Amino acid sequence: MRKEIKIIGSGFSSLAAASYLAQQGHDVTIYEKNASIGGRARQLKKEGFTFDIGPTWYWMPDVFERFFADFKKKPSDYYELIKLSPAYQVYFGVNEFVTIADNLPQIIQTFEAIEKGSGKKLEAFMKEAQSNYDIAIKDLVYRPGVSPLELVTLETAKKVNQFFGNISKDIRKRFTNSKLIQILEFPVLFLGAKPSDTPSFYSFMNFADFGLGTWHPKNGMYSVILAMEKLAKELGVTIITNANIEKINVKNNIAESLTVNGTTVKGDIIVSGADYHHSESLLDQKYRAYSEKYWENRTFAPSSLLFYVGFDKKIENVEHHSLFFDTDFDVHAKDIYDHPKWPEEPLFYASFPSKTDSNAAPEGKEAGIFLIPLAPGLQDIPEVREEYFEKIITRFERLTQQTVKESIIFKESFCVNDFIKEYNSYKGNAYGLANTLLQTAFLRPKLKSKKVSNLYFTGQLTVPGPGVPPALISGKLVADLIAKNL
C-alpha cells in the first residue's frame, strides 16, 4: 500500500532510506533544515578551494557497491573512485613516519622491517580480520537490532570469545612495537571508542583498512551525496531544503504530521535521520522512549575541532591522508573518554585532497583539512580554537620539516558549537554513539519508536553504528523494517 513518508534530514542514512522507500512504491519527501543537503557530509567552497566538511575517508567500497546494486546501478554510474597509493602516512616524530601501502603484501613487508617476525603475525591477524569482516559486513550489520538472537549464528558461535575480549589486548599479544600497535588500533577509532573498550570482533576494521584499501571519490565525499541525491530523485523522491522541523505531532500514539517552518505537513510514516536525541526532543515528553539520564549514560563517539585551510603553495612531506601520532595516544584517549577535557598534546589528522584531486585547490595551491578528536560537550570558544590551531600547525611544521604558517590564505574552523547549531548534535558529537559491547546491535537505540507506532529512526545513533558505510546500511534497515510492518 502506497504511503506518504516524511523523512527528517538529508545525510547518508536519510538519502539511503528515501531511495529504498521510493523503490517500494511510497511517496517520499525529505526535509533538510540547512540550505544544502548532506547532513554532516556537506561541502565548503571558498576562493577556488573545495573541502569536505565532514567525512573524508572512503572505506568499505563493497558496501557502496551493494547499495547501488540494489537499484541496478554502480558507483561508477555516478562518480569516479581513485584508490590512494599510499593509503596514508603516520608520523611518530621528526622525519619519523610509517607509510601504509595500498596492498597487504607491501604492508606486511613494512611491518616486518619494523619488527622482526611481525610480518607473519600480521598475515595471521588479517586472516582472522577478514573472516570477521565476512561475517559482520556481509551478514550481521544488515540485521535490524530487534533481537539478541540476530547475533547468534553458527559463525558467531565459533567467535563468541571475540565479543568479550578487546582489540587492544589482542594486538598487544601479537605485536610489541608501539608504532605498529598504534597503526593497528587506529581503524577502530572510526567506531568511536577506545581500543580497550572495543570488542575483538571489530578487528574487521583492520581488514577494511589493509585489505580493501583507502579510496577517494573524485571531487570529494560530497560526490557520493550528490550521487545519492540523483538516485533518490530518479526514484521520485522530493527534497526540500531550508525546512526546519519544529515538532513531530502525535495523537493516540500515532505521528500524524510534522511542523515544518511553522506549517503542518501530514504524513503516514515519519522517519528521522536527524540526531536521535534531538529527534525525540521534537516529541512531547510522554512519547519519548529514552530519558535524558539514558543519553547521559551512553558512551558517545568523539566530537572534533576541524580546520579548513587554503595554502598558497604545495605542502611537502605529506600524503593525501596523514596521521600525527607523535604524542601519547593513551593520554589523549583519557581526555576524550575518561575525564573529558581539552587535551594538552592532542593527536591530530590532516588531509590534503588536492594531492589527489586537482579540483580541490587552484593550481600550485593546497587544500588542507586538520582534525583533532575531542570529548563531546566541551566549552568551545574562539580563543581556544586559535590556541589549538597554533599548537598543531607548529607541530606540523616541525614534524614535516617545512614552514607553512605564512602560506595560509585563509582558515575556517568547525567545532562543538557548530555540530550543535548545524546538526542538532547531542553535546556536539561528530560520530554518533560509540560501538562498545553494551552499545552493539540490539543494545543501541531502536530503529522503530517504542511509543509511537509509525515513527522510525535511522543514522549513526541507531543500528548498526557510526561511519558512512553503516549509515547507508541503516537506511536500508529502516526501509526494510517499514516494509515488514506495513
Coordinates of C-alpha atoms in Angstrom, one line a residue:
M1 CA 0.0 0.0 0.0
R2 CA 1.4 3.4 -1.0
K3 CA 2.2 5.6 1.9
E4 CA 3.1 9.3 2.4
I5 CA 6.5 9.1 4.1
K6 CA 8.2 12.2 5.5
I7 CA 12.0 12.0 6.3
I8 CA 13.8 14.4 8.6
G9 CA 17.4 15.2 7.4
S10 CA 19.3 14.5 4.3
G11 CA 22.5 12.7 5.4
F12 CA 23.7 9.4 4.1
S13 CA 21.2 7.3 6.1
S14 CA 18.2 9.5 5.1
L15 CA 19.1 9.5 1.4
A16 CA 19.5 5.8 1.5
A17 CA 16.2 5.2 3.3
A18 CA 14.4 7.6 0.9
S19 CA 15.6 5.6 -2.1
Y20 CA 14.7 2.2 -0.7
L21 CA 11.2 3.5 0.4
A22 CA 10.6 5.1 -3.0
Q23 CA 11.6 1.8 -4.7
Q24 CA 8.9 0.2 -2.5
G25 CA 6.4 2.5 -4.2
H26 CA 5.9 5.1 -1.5
D27 CA 5.6 8.9 -1.9
V28 CA 8.7 10.1 -0.1
T29 CA 9.7 13.7 0.9
I30 CA 12.9 14.7 2.6
Y31 CA 13.1 17.8 4.8
E32 CA 16.5 19.3 5.4
K33 CA 16.9 22.3 7.8
N34 CA 20.1 23.6 6.1
A35 CA 20.4 25.2 2.7
S36 CA 22.3 22.3 1.3
I37 CA 21.8 18.5 1.6
G38 CA 24.3 16.0 3.0
G39 CA 23.9 16.4 6.8
R40 CA 27.4 16.1 8.3
A41 CA 28.8 15.4 4.8
R42 CA 28.4 18.9 3.4
Q43 CA 30.9 20.9 1.4
L44 CA 32.8 24.2 1.8
K45 CA 33.8 26.2 -1.2
K46 CA 36.0 29.2 -0.8
E47 CA 38.3 31.2 -3.1
G48 CA 38.6 28.3 -5.6
F49 CA 39.2 25.7 -2.8
T50 CA 36.8 22.8 -2.1
F51 CA 36.6 20.9 1.2
D52 CA 34.6 18.1 2.6
I53 CA 33.2 19.5 5.8
G54 CA 32.6 16.0 7.3
P55 CA 33.8 12.5 6.3
T56 CA 37.0 12.4 4.2
W57 CA 37.7 8.6 4.3
Y58 CA 36.1 6.3 1.8
W59 CA 36.4 2.8 3.2
M60 CA 34.5 -0.4 2.6
P61 CA 33.8 0.1 -1.2
D62 CA 31.8 -3.1 -1.2
V63 CA 29.1 -1.5 0.9
F64 CA 28.7 1.3 -1.6
E65 CA 28.6 -1.2 -4.4
R66 CA 25.9 -3.2 -2.6
F67 CA 23.8 -0.1 -2.0
F68 CA 23.9 1.0 -5.7
A69 CA 23.4 -2.6 -6.9
D70 CA 20.1 -2.7 -5.0
F71 CA 18.9 -0.2 -7.6
K72 CA 20.7 -2.0 -10.5
K73 CA 23.3 0.7 -10.6
K74 CA 27.1 1.0 -9.8
P75 CA 29.0 3.8 -8.1
S76 CA 30.8 4.4 -11.4
D77 CA 27.5 5.4 -12.9
Y78 CA 27.7 8.5 -10.7
Y79 CA 31.3 9.2 -9.6
E80 CA 34.9 8.2 -10.2
L81 CA 36.8 6.4 -7.5
I82 CA 40.6 6.7 -7.1
K83 CA 42.5 4.2 -4.9
L84 CA 45.0 6.1 -2.8
S85 CA 48.6 4.9 -3.1
P86 CA 49.9 5.0 -0.5
A87 CA 46.8 4.7 1.6
Y88 CA 48.1 7.1 4.3
Q89 CA 51.1 8.0 6.3
V90 CA 51.6 8.0 10.1
Y91 CA 54.1 10.5 11.8
F92 CA 55.7 9.5 15.1
G93 CA 58.4 12.1 15.2
V94 CA 60.5 14.4 13.1
N95 CA 61.1 12.6 9.8
E96 CA 60.0 9.5 11.6
F97 CA 57.0 8.1 9.8
V98 CA 55.4 4.9 8.5
T99 CA 53.9 4.8 5.1
I100 CA 51.0 2.4 4.6
A101 CA 50.9 1.0 1.1
D102 CA 47.8 0.3 -1.0
N103 CA 48.1 -3.5 -0.8
L104 CA 48.6 -6.1 2.0
P105 CA 51.8 -7.8 0.8
Q106 CA 53.7 -4.5 1.0
I107 CA 52.2 -3.6 4.3
I108 CA 53.4 -7.0 5.6
Q109 CA 56.9 -6.1 4.4
T110 CA 56.7 -2.7 6.2
F111 CA 55.7 -4.4 9.4
E112 CA 58.5 -7.0 9.1
A113 CA 61.1 -4.2 8.5
I114 CA 60.0 -2.5 11.7
E115 CA 59.6 -5.6 14.0
K116 CA 61.2 -8.9 13.0
G117 CA 58.6 -11.7 12.9
S118 CA 55.7 -9.3 12.7
G119 CA 55.0 -9.9 9.0
K120 CA 53.7 -13.4 9.6
K121 CA 51.8 -12.3 12.7
L122 CA 50.1 -9.6 10.7
E123 CA 49.2 -12.2 8.0
A124 CA 47.5 -14.4 10.6
F125 CA 45.8 -11.4 12.2
M126 CA 44.5 -10.2 8.8
K127 CA 43.0 -13.7 8.0
E128 CA 41.1 -13.5 11.2
A129 CA 40.1 -9.9 10.5
Q130 CA 38.9 -10.9 7.0
S131 CA 36.8 -13.7 8.5
N132 CA 35.2 -11.3 10.9
Y133 CA 34.6 -8.8 8.0
D134 CA 32.8 -11.5 6.0
I135 CA 30.6 -12.4 9.0
A136 CA 29.9 -8.7 10.0
I137 CA 29.6 -6.8 6.9
K138 CA 28.1 -9.4 4.7
D139 CA 25.6 -10.5 7.3
L140 CA 25.3 -9.2 10.9
V141 CA 25.2 -5.5 10.1
Y142 CA 22.3 -6.0 7.8
R143 CA 20.1 -7.1 10.7
P144 CA 17.8 -4.5 12.4
G145 CA 18.9 -4.9 16.0
V146 CA 15.4 -6.1 17.1
S147 CA 16.6 -9.2 19.0
P148 CA 19.8 -10.5 20.6
L149 CA 19.2 -13.7 18.6
E150 CA 20.3 -11.8 15.5
L151 CA 23.9 -12.2 16.7
V152 CA 23.6 -15.9 17.2
T153 CA 24.7 -17.8 14.1
L154 CA 27.0 -20.8 13.5
E155 CA 29.8 -18.4 12.6
T156 CA 29.4 -16.1 15.6
A157 CA 29.1 -19.1 18.0
K158 CA 32.7 -20.0 17.0
K159 CA 33.8 -16.5 17.8
V160 CA 31.9 -15.8 21.0
N161 CA 35.1 -15.0 22.9
Q162 CA 35.8 -12.2 20.5
F163 CA 32.8 -10.3 21.7
F164 CA 34.2 -10.3 25.3
G165 CA 37.9 -9.7 24.5
N166 CA 39.1 -6.3 23.2
I167 CA 41.1 -5.1 20.3
S168 CA 43.8 -3.5 22.4
K169 CA 44.8 -6.8 24.2
D170 CA 44.6 -8.8 21.0
I171 CA 47.0 -6.5 19.2
R172 CA 49.4 -6.4 22.2
K173 CA 49.5 -10.2 22.4
R174 CA 50.9 -10.3 18.9
F175 CA 53.0 -7.1 18.5
T176 CA 55.4 -5.2 20.8
N177 CA 56.5 -2.3 18.7
S178 CA 54.5 0.8 19.8
K179 CA 54.3 2.2 16.2
L180 CA 52.7 -1.0 14.9
I181 CA 50.3 -1.2 17.8
Q182 CA 49.1 2.4 17.2
I183 CA 48.7 1.8 13.4
L184 CA 46.6 -1.4 14.2
E185 CA 44.5 0.4 16.8
F186 CA 43.8 3.4 14.6
P187 CA 40.9 1.9 12.4
V188 CA 38.7 1.2 15.4
L189 CA 38.7 4.9 16.3
F190 CA 36.2 5.1 13.4
L191 CA 33.8 3.1 15.7
G192 CA 34.0 5.8 18.3
A193 CA 35.5 4.1 21.3
K194 CA 38.9 3.4 22.9
P195 CA 40.5 0.2 21.5
S196 CA 40.4 -1.2 25.1
D197 CA 36.6 -0.8 25.1
T198 CA 36.1 -2.2 21.6
P199 CA 35.3 -5.9 21.2
S200 CA 37.9 -8.1 19.5
F201 CA 35.4 -9.0 16.8
Y202 CA 35.7 -5.4 15.4
S203 CA 39.2 -6.3 14.0
F204 CA 37.2 -6.4 10.8
M205 CA 38.0 -2.7 10.6
N206 CA 41.7 -3.7 10.1
F207 CA 40.6 -5.7 7.0
A208 CA 38.6 -2.7 5.8
D209 CA 41.9 -0.7 6.1
F210 CA 44.7 -3.1 4.9
G211 CA 42.6 -5.5 2.9
L212 CA 40.2 -3.2 1.0
G213 CA 42.3 0.0 0.9
T214 CA 41.5 3.7 1.1
W215 CA 39.8 5.4 -1.8
H216 CA 38.9 9.0 -2.8
P217 CA 35.8 9.8 -4.9
K218 CA 36.8 12.5 -7.4
N219 CA 35.6 15.9 -6.2
G220 CA 35.4 14.5 -2.6
M221 CA 33.0 12.6 -0.5
Y222 CA 30.3 15.1 -1.5
S223 CA 30.2 13.3 -4.8
V224 CA 28.6 10.4 -3.0
I225 CA 26.0 12.7 -1.5
L226 CA 25.2 14.1 -5.0
A227 CA 25.1 10.6 -6.4
M228 CA 22.6 9.5 -3.8
E229 CA 20.5 12.7 -4.4
K230 CA 20.4 11.9 -8.1
L231 CA 19.4 8.3 -7.5
A232 CA 16.7 9.4 -5.0
K233 CA 15.3 11.9 -7.4
E234 CA 15.3 9.4 -10.3
L235 CA 13.2 7.2 -8.0
G236 CA 10.7 10.1 -7.4
V237 CA 11.9 11.4 -4.0
T238 CA 11.2 15.1 -3.3
I239 CA 13.9 17.0 -1.4
I240 CA 13.1 20.3 0.4
T241 CA 15.9 22.4 1.9
N242 CA 15.7 25.3 4.4
A243 CA 13.0 23.2 6.0
N244 CA 13.3 23.3 9.8
I245 CA 11.3 20.6 11.7
E246 CA 9.9 22.2 14.8
K247 CA 7.7 19.3 16.1
I248 CA 6.6 15.8 15.4
N249 CA 2.9 15.9 16.2
V250 CA 1.4 12.7 17.8
K251 CA -2.2 11.8 18.6
N252 CA -3.2 8.4 20.2
N253 CA 0.4 7.1 19.8
I254 CA 0.4 7.8 16.0
A255 CA 2.6 10.5 14.4
E256 CA 0.1 12.5 12.3
S257 CA 2.3 15.3 11.0
L258 CA 5.4 17.4 11.2
T259 CA 5.5 21.1 11.9
V260 CA 7.9 22.5 9.2
N261 CA 8.8 26.2 9.3
G262 CA 5.5 26.8 11.2
T263 CA 3.4 24.8 8.7
T264 CA 1.7 21.4 9.4
V265 CA 2.7 18.7 6.9
K266 CA 0.8 15.4 7.2
G267 CA 2.4 12.0 6.8
D268 CA 1.5 8.3 7.2
I269 CA 5.0 7.4 8.4
I270 CA 7.8 9.6 9.8
V271 CA 11.5 8.7 9.6
S272 CA 14.1 10.8 11.3
G273 CA 17.7 10.7 10.1
A274 CA 18.5 13.6 12.4
D275 CA 20.4 13.2 15.7
Y276 CA 18.3 10.6 17.7
H277 CA 18.3 12.7 20.9
H278 CA 17.2 15.8 19.0
S279 CA 14.5 13.8 17.1
E280 CA 13.0 12.6 20.4
S281 CA 13.1 16.2 21.7
L282 CA 10.6 17.1 18.9
L283 CA 8.1 14.8 20.6
D284 CA 6.0 15.6 23.7
Q285 CA 7.7 14.1 26.7
K286 CA 5.3 11.1 27.1
Y287 CA 6.2 9.9 23.6
R288 CA 10.0 9.8 24.2
A289 CA 11.4 6.3 24.5
Y290 CA 14.8 7.4 26.0
S291 CA 15.2 9.7 29.0
E292 CA 17.9 12.4 29.5
K293 CA 19.5 10.1 32.0
Y294 CA 19.7 7.4 29.3
W295 CA 21.6 9.7 27.0
E296 CA 23.9 11.0 29.8
N297 CA 25.0 7.4 30.5
R298 CA 25.8 6.5 26.9
T299 CA 29.3 6.4 25.5
F300 CA 29.4 8.9 22.7
A301 CA 32.0 8.9 19.9
P302 CA 34.2 12.0 19.9
S303 CA 33.5 15.5 18.7
S304 CA 36.1 17.2 16.6
L305 CA 37.8 20.5 16.1
L306 CA 38.3 20.9 12.4
F307 CA 40.2 23.5 10.4
Y308 CA 39.8 24.0 6.6
V309 CA 42.9 25.8 5.4
G310 CA 43.8 27.3 2.0
F311 CA 47.6 27.4 1.4
D312 CA 49.2 29.5 -1.4
K313 CA 51.8 26.7 -2.1
K314 CA 52.1 23.0 -2.3
I315 CA 52.7 21.3 1.1
E316 CA 55.6 18.8 1.2
N317 CA 56.4 15.6 3.0
V318 CA 52.7 14.6 3.5
E319 CA 50.3 12.2 1.8
H320 CA 46.6 12.7 1.0
H321 CA 45.8 11.3 4.5
S322 CA 48.4 11.9 7.2
L323 CA 48.1 11.0 10.9
F324 CA 50.2 12.6 13.6
F325 CA 50.8 10.2 16.5
D326 CA 53.8 11.9 17.9
T327 CA 52.2 12.4 21.3
D328 CA 50.8 9.9 23.9
F329 CA 47.7 8.2 22.4
D330 CA 46.5 6.9 25.8
V331 CA 46.6 10.3 27.5
H332 CA 44.6 11.8 24.6
A333 CA 42.1 8.9 24.8
K334 CA 41.6 9.5 28.6
D335 CA 40.9 13.2 27.8
I336 CA 38.2 12.1 25.4
Y337 CA 36.5 9.2 27.3
D338 CA 37.6 9.0 30.9
H339 CA 38.0 12.6 32.2
P340 CA 36.6 14.8 29.4
K341 CA 38.7 17.9 28.9
W342 CA 40.7 19.8 26.2
P343 CA 43.8 17.6 25.6
E344 CA 47.2 19.3 26.3
E345 CA 49.0 17.5 23.5
P346 CA 46.4 16.1 21.0
L347 CA 47.0 13.6 18.3
F348 CA 45.6 15.0 15.0
Y349 CA 44.9 14.1 11.5
A350 CA 45.5 16.1 8.3
S351 CA 44.0 15.5 4.8
F352 CA 45.3 17.2 1.6
P353 CA 42.7 16.2 -1.0
S354 CA 44.5 18.4 -3.6
K355 CA 47.3 15.8 -3.5
T356 CA 45.0 13.5 -5.4
D357 CA 42.3 15.8 -6.8
S358 CA 43.2 18.9 -8.8
N359 CA 39.7 20.2 -8.3
A360 CA 40.2 20.6 -4.6
A361 CA 42.5 23.7 -4.9
P362 CA 43.7 26.2 -7.5
E363 CA 46.9 25.2 -9.4
G364 CA 50.0 25.5 -7.3
K365 CA 48.0 25.7 -4.1
E366 CA 46.9 23.2 -1.4
A367 CA 43.7 22.4 0.4
G368 CA 44.3 21.2 4.0
I369 CA 41.8 19.7 6.5
F370 CA 43.0 19.3 10.1
L371 CA 41.1 17.4 12.7
I372 CA 41.6 17.0 16.5
P373 CA 39.3 14.4 18.2
L374 CA 37.7 15.8 21.3
A375 CA 35.3 14.9 24.1
P376 CA 31.7 16.0 23.3
G377 CA 30.3 18.7 25.4
L378 CA 33.5 20.7 25.9
Q379 CA 33.3 24.5 26.2
D380 CA 34.0 25.8 22.7
I381 CA 35.2 29.4 22.4
P382 CA 37.2 31.2 19.6
E383 CA 40.3 31.7 21.7
V384 CA 40.6 28.0 22.4
R385 CA 40.2 27.2 18.7
E386 CA 43.0 29.6 17.9
E387 CA 45.2 28.2 20.6
Y388 CA 44.8 24.6 19.3
F389 CA 45.4 25.6 15.7
E390 CA 48.7 27.2 16.8
K391 CA 49.6 24.0 18.7
I392 CA 49.0 21.6 15.8
I393 CA 50.4 23.8 13.0
T394 CA 53.6 24.4 14.9
R395 CA 54.0 20.7 15.4
F396 CA 53.1 20.1 11.8
E397 CA 55.9 22.4 10.7
R398 CA 58.4 20.7 13.0
L399 CA 57.4 17.1 12.1
T400 CA 57.3 17.7 8.3
Q401 CA 60.3 20.0 8.3
Q402 CA 58.8 23.0 6.5
T403 CA 57.2 26.4 7.1
V404 CA 53.6 26.8 6.2
K405 CA 52.1 29.4 8.6
E406 CA 53.0 32.3 6.3
S407 CA 51.5 30.5 3.3
I408 CA 47.9 30.4 4.8
I409 CA 45.5 32.3 2.7
F410 CA 42.5 31.6 5.0
K411 CA 41.3 29.1 7.5
E412 CA 37.8 28.2 8.7
S413 CA 37.0 26.2 11.8
F414 CA 34.2 23.9 12.9
C415 CA 33.8 22.6 16.4
V416 CA 31.3 21.5 19.2
N417 CA 29.1 24.6 18.9
D418 CA 28.8 24.2 15.1
F419 CA 27.9 20.5 15.4
I420 CA 25.1 21.6 17.8
K421 CA 24.0 24.5 15.7
E422 CA 24.2 22.9 12.2
Y423 CA 23.2 19.3 13.1
N424 CA 21.4 19.5 16.4
S425 CA 24.0 17.1 17.6
Y426 CA 23.9 15.8 21.2
K427 CA 26.7 17.6 23.1
G428 CA 28.2 18.4 19.7
N429 CA 29.3 14.8 19.0
A430 CA 30.7 14.2 15.5
Y431 CA 30.3 10.5 15.0
G432 CA 27.3 9.4 17.0
L433 CA 27.1 6.6 19.6
A434 CA 30.3 4.5 20.1
N435 CA 30.2 0.8 19.2
T436 CA 31.2 -0.7 22.6
L437 CA 30.0 -4.1 23.7
L438 CA 27.0 -2.7 25.6
Q439 CA 26.1 -0.4 22.6
T440 CA 26.2 -3.0 19.9
A441 CA 23.3 -4.2 17.7
F442 CA 20.1 -4.8 19.7
L443 CA 21.6 -2.7 22.6
R444 CA 21.6 0.5 20.5
P445 CA 18.6 2.9 20.3
K446 CA 15.9 1.2 18.2
L447 CA 15.1 1.9 14.6
K448 CA 11.4 1.8 15.5
S449 CA 9.9 4.0 18.2
K450 CA 8.8 2.0 21.2
K451 CA 5.9 4.5 21.9
V452 CA 4.8 5.9 18.5
S453 CA 3.6 3.3 16.1
N454 CA 4.6 4.9 12.8
L455 CA 7.8 6.7 13.8
Y456 CA 11.2 5.4 12.8
F457 CA 14.8 6.4 13.2
T458 CA 18.0 6.0 11.1
G459 CA 21.6 7.1 11.3
Q460 CA 24.7 6.8 13.4
L461 CA 23.0 6.8 16.8
T462 CA 20.9 3.7 15.9
V463 CA 21.7 0.4 14.2
P464 CA 24.3 -0.5 13.0
G465 CA 26.6 2.4 14.2
P466 CA 28.9 5.2 13.3
G467 CA 30.6 5.8 9.9
V468 CA 29.5 6.3 6.3
P469 CA 29.0 2.6 5.3
P470 CA 26.9 1.9 8.4
A471 CA 24.8 4.9 7.6
L472 CA 24.0 3.5 4.2
I473 CA 23.1 0.2 5.8
S474 CA 21.0 1.9 8.5
G475 CA 18.9 3.5 5.7
K476 CA 18.3 0.1 4.2
L477 CA 17.4 -1.5 7.5
V478 CA 14.8 1.1 8.4
A479 CA 13.2 0.8 5.0
D480 CA 13.1 -3.0 5.3
L481 CA 11.5 -2.7 8.8
I482 CA 8.8 -0.3 7.5
A483 CA 8.0 -2.7 4.7
K484 CA 7.8 -5.6 7.2
N485 CA 5.5 -3.6 9.5
L486 CA 3.0 -2.4 6.8

